[in-house]
Structure formats: structure tokens, C-alpha cells
Amino acid sequence: VVFRSSAQAVLDWSENTARSFGTSKRAALESAGTFGNLFVTMGLAPKAASEMSISLVELSADLASFNNIPVADALEKIRAGLVGEVEPLRTVGVALSAAQVEAKALQLGLARTKDEISETDKVTARYQLILEQTTTAQGDFARTSDGLANSQRVLNAQIDDLRVKVGERLQPVITDIVRRMNEWIDTNGDQFAEDLASGLERAASAASALLGALGDLGGW
């Protein structure tokens, strides 16, 4: 929905993210969708949004690998930086001051003067600055993919993908069971509730009678 005609390209890309970046297909699509929704909301075209989203998801894997932090943390730092929160990205060596963002927007030809720079222009400028200031980290996951940390990330991602595949195979069966349960409750729910309440009342009455009898015996 977010990427429209570019959606298939994002889906195709996600098929290999587990091995290439240690990110499961599910996680890659969720992250790309989050970035894409931000970009499209800010007025960028779906095709540009899809390309930028893919590059940032890949960058998050490299930043996580290079800085020995969780991928989720790297994703959050990038997201924060895109919307103008400068502090999170500073911990991984990226500076996004207001002056730098304005200068980059003008350099890219997004506006003629500082007063004409829109929020969309700022997001695009921050995106470019993030890429420019992370060149050292870019490609780090591939360079160190044989190491223990990244091998574990690949394994966890592939297990997540496997879980999803198993779930997809079981979904029709589980859906049918849930549907049948809903139909049974619609048809028999009221009678079941009445029978259950009646049974509980009888059980409570029997328990009360038993306790009374035991009390009489104790008194005797």
C-alpha cells in the first residue's frame, strides 16, 4: 500500500535480506514500510521512497555491525535523525545540525533560499547527510558476515523466516478452526452458557450440602 507500483521491488528485495543483512523478511518489510510511510507522508514519490527505505534498512544492518549495537537500535537512530532528532545518531558518528541540513538542501537544489526549504526538503537533506557520513560503516555486515555476531544474526533471521513459512502453511487450518468455533458459539453459545451456569449452581448447592453434613458430624 505504501509503495504502490514499487511494492514488488521491495518484496523481491526482502527475499534475500536474511542472508545478506541478517534481517528477516518480516523485519525488513516492517522497517522499510516504516521509513516508506514517513517518506510518502512527507510528499516523496513511492519509487523514491522505496529506494530510500531499502538503503536505510541495509544501512541499519551495517551500522549495527560496525558499532556492535542491535539492529533495532540502529533503525531507531536513523528514524530519529530523519525527523530532526540529532542526538541519537551522534553516538554512531553522524552530525545533523540545522545549518548542515539547510546547506545540503540548497546544495541539492531542493530550494533556492533557506526560507523556501520545506520539511520534505529537510528529510531528503538529512537522508543524504546520513549516507555521506556513514561511508566507513557501509558494507560492514558483508565484510564481517563470517564472524560470530553476524552469523548469529543471519541464523536468527533465517529461523524467523522459517517460522513465518510454517505459520503460512498452518494458517488455513487454524483459520478454519477459528471460523468453526465462531459459528458454534453463534449457534450454541447461549445454551452453553445457561447449561454451564446451571451446572455450577448444582455443584455449589451440592458442596454447600456436603459442608453442612460435615458440620453436623463434627458437632456430633
mmCIF file of C-alpha atoms in Angstrom, residues 4 9 26 28 32-33 40 87 91 93 96 106 109 137 140 169 171 176 192-193 200 202 205:
data_model
loop_
_atom_site.group_PDB
_atom_site.id
_atom_site.type_symbol
_atom_site.label_atom_id
_atom_site.label_comp_id
_atom_site.label_asym_id
_atom_site.label_seq_id
_atom_site.Cartn_x
_atom_site.Cartn_y
_atom_site.Cartn_z
ATOM 1 C CA ARG A 4 2.212 1.223 -4.654
ATOM 2 C CA ALA A 9 10.612 -4.406 -5.947
ATOM 3 C CA ARG A 26 9.243 -9.821 8.061
ATOM 4 C CA ALA A 28 12.905 -5.953 6.643
ATOM 5 C CA ALA A 32 11.043 -0.489 5.052
ATOM 6 C CA GLY A 33 7.338 0.182 5.492
ATOM 7 C CA VAL A 40 5.426 9.219 1.340
ATOM 8 C CA GLU A 87 21.383 13.259 19.419
ATOM 9 C CA THR A 91 26.553 8.113 19.028
ATOM 10 C CA GLY A 93 29.273 9.424 14.268
ATOM 11 C CA LEU A 96 22.896 16.644 11.585
ATOM 12 C CA LEU A 106 20.428 24.171 -1.024
ATOM 13 C CA GLY A 109 18.777 22.257 -5.400
ATOM 14 C CA ALA A 137 30.280 1.660 8.225
ATOM 15 C CA ASP A 140 30.491 -3.742 7.248
ATOM 16 C CA ARG A 169 1.182 -23.256 5.836
ATOM 17 C CA GLN A 171 -2.875 -20.519 8.648
ATOM 18 C CA ASP A 176 -10.941 -22.845 9.552
ATOM 19 C CA PHE A 192 -23.934 -23.496 26.628
ATOM 20 C CA ALA A 193 -23.745 -20.525 28.996
ATOM 21 C CA LEU A 200 -22.252 -24.570 38.582
ATOM 22 C CA ARG A 202 -25.937 -27.509 41.231
ATOM 23 C CA SER A 205 -25.579 -26.479 46.136
#
